[in-house]
Amino acid sequence: MPGGGFVKLPGGSVVVALTLPRPPGGGHAAAAGGPGDGGSVRVLVHAANRARALTRLRNLGMRAVYLRGNAEPPTPDEITAVLHHPDGLLWRTAPATAPHGGAQELWHPIRALLGS
């Protein structure tokens, strides 16, 4: 089951973070010989509330996206990244072992993952 969580910001909006399976043939890492269809991606969404954040992802074609619990809330670095992006939708390959260890790739716009 995908993990995820959210943080409510002082202004009332929320940042939702979800770890999802990589879509078939999606993203830079798959094109570069990375962890193709078997990997996971960490998706960040900035929206007015949790329901709207999930609706934004569903409108992009990610139909089976649910947020159950708050087991993996976004880190402060993730919150900063999504707040500074004009679309408010970002992704990168999910860390395989330690969530805060090792070098991680940069954040990509959601269009790069979905190929649109």
PDB file of N, CA, C and O in Angstrom, residues 19-42 91-97 103-106 108 113:
ATOM      1  N   THR A  19       3.970   8.246  -1.601  1.00  0.00           N
ATOM      2  CA  THR A  19       4.922   7.355  -2.262  1.00  0.00           C
ATOM      3  C   THR A  19       4.097   6.362  -3.062  1.00  0.00           C
ATOM      4  O   THR A  19       3.337   5.578  -2.501  1.00  0.00           O
ATOM      5  N   LEU A  20       4.244   6.432  -4.391  1.00  0.00           N
ATOM      6  CA  LEU A  20       3.418   5.645  -5.297  1.00  0.00           C
ATOM      7  C   LEU A  20       4.284   4.797  -6.208  1.00  0.00           C
ATOM      8  O   LEU A  20       5.442   5.142  -6.457  1.00  0.00           O
ATOM      9  N   PRO A  21       3.736   3.705  -6.766  1.00  0.00           N
ATOM     10  CA  PRO A  21       4.488   2.948  -7.769  1.00  0.00           C
ATOM     11  C   PRO A  21       4.677   3.810  -9.014  1.00  0.00           C
ATOM     12  O   PRO A  21       3.801   4.589  -9.376  1.00  0.00           O
ATOM     13  N   ARG A  22       5.826   3.677  -9.664  1.00  0.00           N
ATOM     14  CA  ARG A  22       6.108   4.451 -10.868  1.00  0.00           C
ATOM     15  C   ARG A  22       5.161   4.009 -11.985  1.00  0.00           C
ATOM     16  O   ARG A  22       4.989   2.816 -12.220  1.00  0.00           O
ATOM     17  N   PRO A  23       4.558   4.973 -12.692  1.00  0.00           N
ATOM     18  CA  PRO A  23       3.708   4.593 -13.826  1.00  0.00           C
ATOM     19  C   PRO A  23       4.526   3.886 -14.904  1.00  0.00           C
ATOM     20  O   PRO A  23       5.721   4.148 -15.042  1.00  0.00           O
ATOM     21  N   PRO A  24       3.934   3.005 -15.683  1.00  0.00           N
ATOM     22  CA  PRO A  24       4.668   2.305 -16.738  1.00  0.00           C
ATOM     23  C   PRO A  24       5.291   3.287 -17.729  1.00  0.00           C
ATOM     24  O   PRO A  24       4.608   4.134 -18.277  1.00  0.00           O
ATOM     25  N   GLY A  25       6.622   3.169 -17.892  1.00  0.00           N
ATOM     26  CA  GLY A  25       7.337   4.016 -18.844  1.00  0.00           C
ATOM     27  C   GLY A  25       7.419   5.468 -18.453  1.00  0.00           C
ATOM     28  O   GLY A  25       7.650   6.318 -19.294  1.00  0.00           O
ATOM     29  N   GLY A  26       7.233   5.788 -17.181  1.00  0.00           N
ATOM     30  CA  GLY A  26       7.187   7.192 -16.788  1.00  0.00           C
ATOM     31  C   GLY A  26       8.480   7.699 -16.199  1.00  0.00           C
ATOM     32  O   GLY A  26       9.182   6.999 -15.491  1.00  0.00           O
ATOM     33  N   GLY A  27       8.799   8.922 -16.524  1.00  0.00           N
ATOM     34  CA  GLY A  27       9.859   9.630 -15.832  1.00  0.00           C
ATOM     35  C   GLY A  27      11.232   9.563 -16.436  1.00  0.00           C
ATOM     36  O   GLY A  27      11.517   8.767 -17.312  1.00  0.00           O
ATOM     37  N   HIS A  28      12.106  10.460 -15.955  1.00  0.00           N
ATOM     38  CA  HIS A  28      13.489  10.567 -16.416  1.00  0.00           C
ATOM     39  C   HIS A  28      14.298   9.318 -16.102  1.00  0.00           C
ATOM     40  O   HIS A  28      15.099   8.888 -16.900  1.00  0.00           O
ATOM     41  N   ALA A  29      14.115   8.741 -14.917  1.00  0.00           N
ATOM     42  CA  ALA A  29      14.935   7.597 -14.509  1.00  0.00           C
ATOM     43  C   ALA A  29      14.668   6.380 -15.388  1.00  0.00           C
ATOM     44  O   ALA A  29      15.567   5.621 -15.689  1.00  0.00           O
ATOM     45  N   ALA A  30      13.418   6.217 -15.819  1.00  0.00           N
ATOM     46  CA  ALA A  30      13.109   5.084 -16.687  1.00  0.00           C
ATOM     47  C   ALA A  30      13.778   5.262 -18.040  1.00  0.00           C
ATOM     48  O   ALA A  30      14.272   4.304 -18.623  1.00  0.00           O
ATOM     49  N   ALA A  31      13.818   6.485 -18.527  1.00  0.00           N
ATOM     50  CA  ALA A  31      14.440   6.739 -19.824  1.00  0.00           C
ATOM     51  C   ALA A  31      15.955   6.616 -19.747  1.00  0.00           C
ATOM     52  O   ALA A  31      16.604   6.283 -20.725  1.00  0.00           O
ATOM     53  N   ALA A  32      16.529   6.862 -18.584  1.00  0.00           N
ATOM     54  CA  ALA A  32      17.978   6.827 -18.428  1.00  0.00           C
ATOM     55  C   ALA A  32      18.477   5.462 -17.966  1.00  0.00           C
ATOM     56  O   ALA A  32      19.607   5.334 -17.549  1.00  0.00           O
ATOM     57  N   GLY A  33      17.611   4.464 -17.982  1.00  0.00           N
ATOM     58  CA  GLY A  33      18.022   3.125 -17.570  1.00  0.00           C
ATOM     59  C   GLY A  33      17.935   2.942 -16.066  1.00  0.00           C
ATOM     60  O   GLY A  33      18.519   2.025 -15.520  1.00  0.00           O
ATOM     61  N   GLY A  34      17.182   3.782 -15.393  1.00  0.00           N
ATOM     62  CA  GLY A  34      17.023   3.712 -13.941  1.00  0.00           C
ATOM     63  C   GLY A  34      16.007   2.666 -13.551  1.00  0.00           C
ATOM     64  O   GLY A  34      15.736   1.722 -14.291  1.00  0.00           O
ATOM     65  N   PRO A  35      15.392   2.843 -12.384  1.00  0.00           N
ATOM     66  CA  PRO A  35      14.474   1.845 -11.866  1.00  0.00           C
ATOM     67  C   PRO A  35      13.116   1.879 -12.540  1.00  0.00           C
ATOM     68  O   PRO A  35      12.111   2.119 -11.926  1.00  0.00           O
ATOM     69  N   GLY A  36      13.004   1.696 -13.822  1.00  0.00           N
ATOM     70  CA  GLY A  36      11.804   1.667 -14.647  1.00  0.00           C
ATOM     71  C   GLY A  36      10.491   1.478 -13.939  1.00  0.00           C
ATOM     72  O   GLY A  36      10.108   2.246 -13.089  1.00  0.00           O
ATOM     73  N   ASP A  37       9.763   0.427 -14.304  1.00  0.00           N
ATOM     74  CA  ASP A  37       8.420   0.222 -13.778  1.00  0.00           C
ATOM     75  C   ASP A  37       8.407  -0.336 -12.365  1.00  0.00           C
ATOM     76  O   ASP A  37       7.391  -0.289 -11.699  1.00  0.00           O
ATOM     77  N   GLY A  38       9.505  -0.871 -11.877  1.00  0.00           N
ATOM     78  CA  GLY A  38       9.510  -1.504 -10.571  1.00  0.00           C
ATOM     79  C   GLY A  38       9.753  -0.560  -9.421  1.00  0.00           C
ATOM     80  O   GLY A  38       9.588  -0.939  -8.278  1.00  0.00           O
ATOM     81  N   GLY A  39      10.133   0.676  -9.675  1.00  0.00           N
ATOM     82  CA  GLY A  39      10.474   1.609  -8.609  1.00  0.00           C
ATOM     83  C   GLY A  39       9.263   2.351  -8.076  1.00  0.00           C
ATOM     84  O   GLY A  39       8.135   2.161  -8.507  1.00  0.00           O
ATOM     85  N   SER A  40       9.539   3.216  -7.127  1.00  0.00           N
ATOM     86  CA  SER A  40       8.512   4.066  -6.547  1.00  0.00           C
ATOM     87  C   SER A  40       8.913   5.515  -6.717  1.00  0.00           C
ATOM     88  O   SER A  40      10.087   5.832  -6.861  1.00  0.00           O
ATOM     89  N   VAL A  41       7.919   6.378  -6.703  1.00  0.00           N
ATOM     90  CA  VAL A  41       8.158   7.814  -6.781  1.00  0.00           C
ATOM     91  C   VAL A  41       7.502   8.498  -5.597  1.00  0.00           C
ATOM     92  O   VAL A  41       6.496   8.027  -5.061  1.00  0.00           O
ATOM     93  N   ARG A  42       8.102   9.588  -5.189  1.00  0.00           N
ATOM     94  CA  ARG A  42       7.549  10.425  -4.117  1.00  0.00           C
ATOM     95  C   ARG A  42       6.916  11.630  -4.790  1.00  0.00           C
ATOM     96  O   ARG A  42       7.578  12.384  -5.512  1.00  0.00           O
ATOM     97  N   TRP A  91       7.691  15.556  -8.299  1.00  0.00           N
ATOM     98  CA  TRP A  91       7.995  14.142  -8.031  1.00  0.00           C
ATOM     99  C   TRP A  91       9.489  13.922  -8.138  1.00  0.00           C
ATOM    100  O   TRP A  91      10.210  14.688  -8.768  1.00  0.00           O
ATOM    101  N   ARG A  92       9.945  12.863  -7.515  1.00  0.00           N
ATOM    102  CA  ARG A  92      11.293  12.325  -7.698  1.00  0.00           C
ATOM    103  C   ARG A  92      11.271  10.866  -7.263  1.00  0.00           C
ATOM    104  O   ARG A  92      10.342  10.414  -6.597  1.00  0.00           O
ATOM    105  N   THR A  93      12.313  10.140  -7.634  1.00  0.00           N
ATOM    106  CA  THR A  93      12.394   8.738  -7.259  1.00  0.00           C
ATOM    107  C   THR A  93      12.440   8.627  -5.744  1.00  0.00           C
ATOM    108  O   THR A  93      13.192   9.351  -5.082  1.00  0.00           O
ATOM    109  N   ALA A  94      11.639   7.728  -5.199  1.00  0.00           N
ATOM    110  CA  ALA A  94      11.596   7.545  -3.749  1.00  0.00           C
ATOM    111  C   ALA A  94      12.902   6.926  -3.273  1.00  0.00           C
ATOM    112  O   ALA A  94      13.450   6.031  -3.930  1.00  0.00           O
ATOM    113  N   PRO A  95      13.435   7.387  -2.130  1.00  0.00           N
ATOM    114  CA  PRO A  95      14.655   6.767  -1.602  1.00  0.00           C
ATOM    115  C   PRO A  95      14.395   5.308  -1.258  1.00  0.00           C
ATOM    116  O   PRO A  95      13.370   4.974  -0.676  1.00  0.00           O
ATOM    117  N   ALA A  96      15.329   4.443  -1.640  1.00  0.00           N
ATOM    118  CA  ALA A  96      15.137   3.006  -1.460  1.00  0.00           C
ATOM    119  C   ALA A  96      15.336   2.558  -0.011  1.00  0.00           C
ATOM    120  O   ALA A  96      14.618   1.706   0.476  1.00  0.00           O
ATOM    121  N   THR A  97      16.316   3.123   0.673  1.00  0.00           N
ATOM    122  CA  THR A  97      16.610   2.637   2.016  1.00  0.00           C
ATOM    123  C   THR A  97      16.284   3.685   3.066  1.00  0.00           C
ATOM    124  O   THR A  97      15.236   3.643   3.669  1.00  0.00           O
ATOM    125  N   ALA A 103      22.703  10.639  -1.571  1.00  0.00           N
ATOM    126  CA  ALA A 103      22.380  11.664  -2.553  1.00  0.00           C
ATOM    127  C   ALA A 103      21.043  11.336  -3.214  1.00  0.00           C
ATOM    128  O   ALA A 103      20.774  10.192  -3.561  1.00  0.00           O
ATOM    129  N   GLN A 104      20.234  12.354  -3.371  1.00  0.00           N
ATOM    130  CA  GLN A 104      18.941  12.177  -4.016  1.00  0.00           C
ATOM    131  C   GLN A 104      18.883  13.042  -5.258  1.00  0.00           C
ATOM    132  O   GLN A 104      19.561  14.052  -5.364  1.00  0.00           O
ATOM    133  N   GLU A 105      18.045  12.633  -6.185  1.00  0.00           N
ATOM    134  CA  GLU A 105      17.910  13.407  -7.407  1.00  0.00           C
ATOM    135  C   GLU A 105      17.089  14.668  -7.142  1.00  0.00           C
ATOM    136  O   GLU A 105      16.442  14.797  -6.106  1.00  0.00           O
ATOM    137  N   LEU A 106      17.107  15.577  -8.097  1.00  0.00           N
ATOM    138  CA  LEU A 106      16.341  16.807  -7.981  1.00  0.00           C
ATOM    139  C   LEU A 106      14.864  16.529  -8.235  1.00  0.00           C
ATOM    140  O   LEU A 106      14.491  15.506  -8.801  1.00  0.00           O
ATOM    141  N   HIS A 108      11.263  16.986 -10.048  1.00  0.00           N
ATOM    142  CA  HIS A 108      10.834  17.178 -11.437  1.00  0.00           C
ATOM    143  C   HIS A 108       9.370  17.613 -11.443  1.00  0.00           C
ATOM    144  O   HIS A 108       8.596  17.210 -10.581  1.00  0.00           O
ATOM    145  N   LEU A 113       6.842  13.045 -15.328  1.00  0.00           N
ATOM    146  CA  LEU A 113       6.504  11.687 -14.904  1.00  0.00           C
ATOM    147  C   LEU A 113       5.412  11.087 -15.786  1.00  0.00           C
ATOM    148  O   LEU A 113       5.475   9.922 -16.152  1.00  0.00           O
TER     149      LEU A 113
END
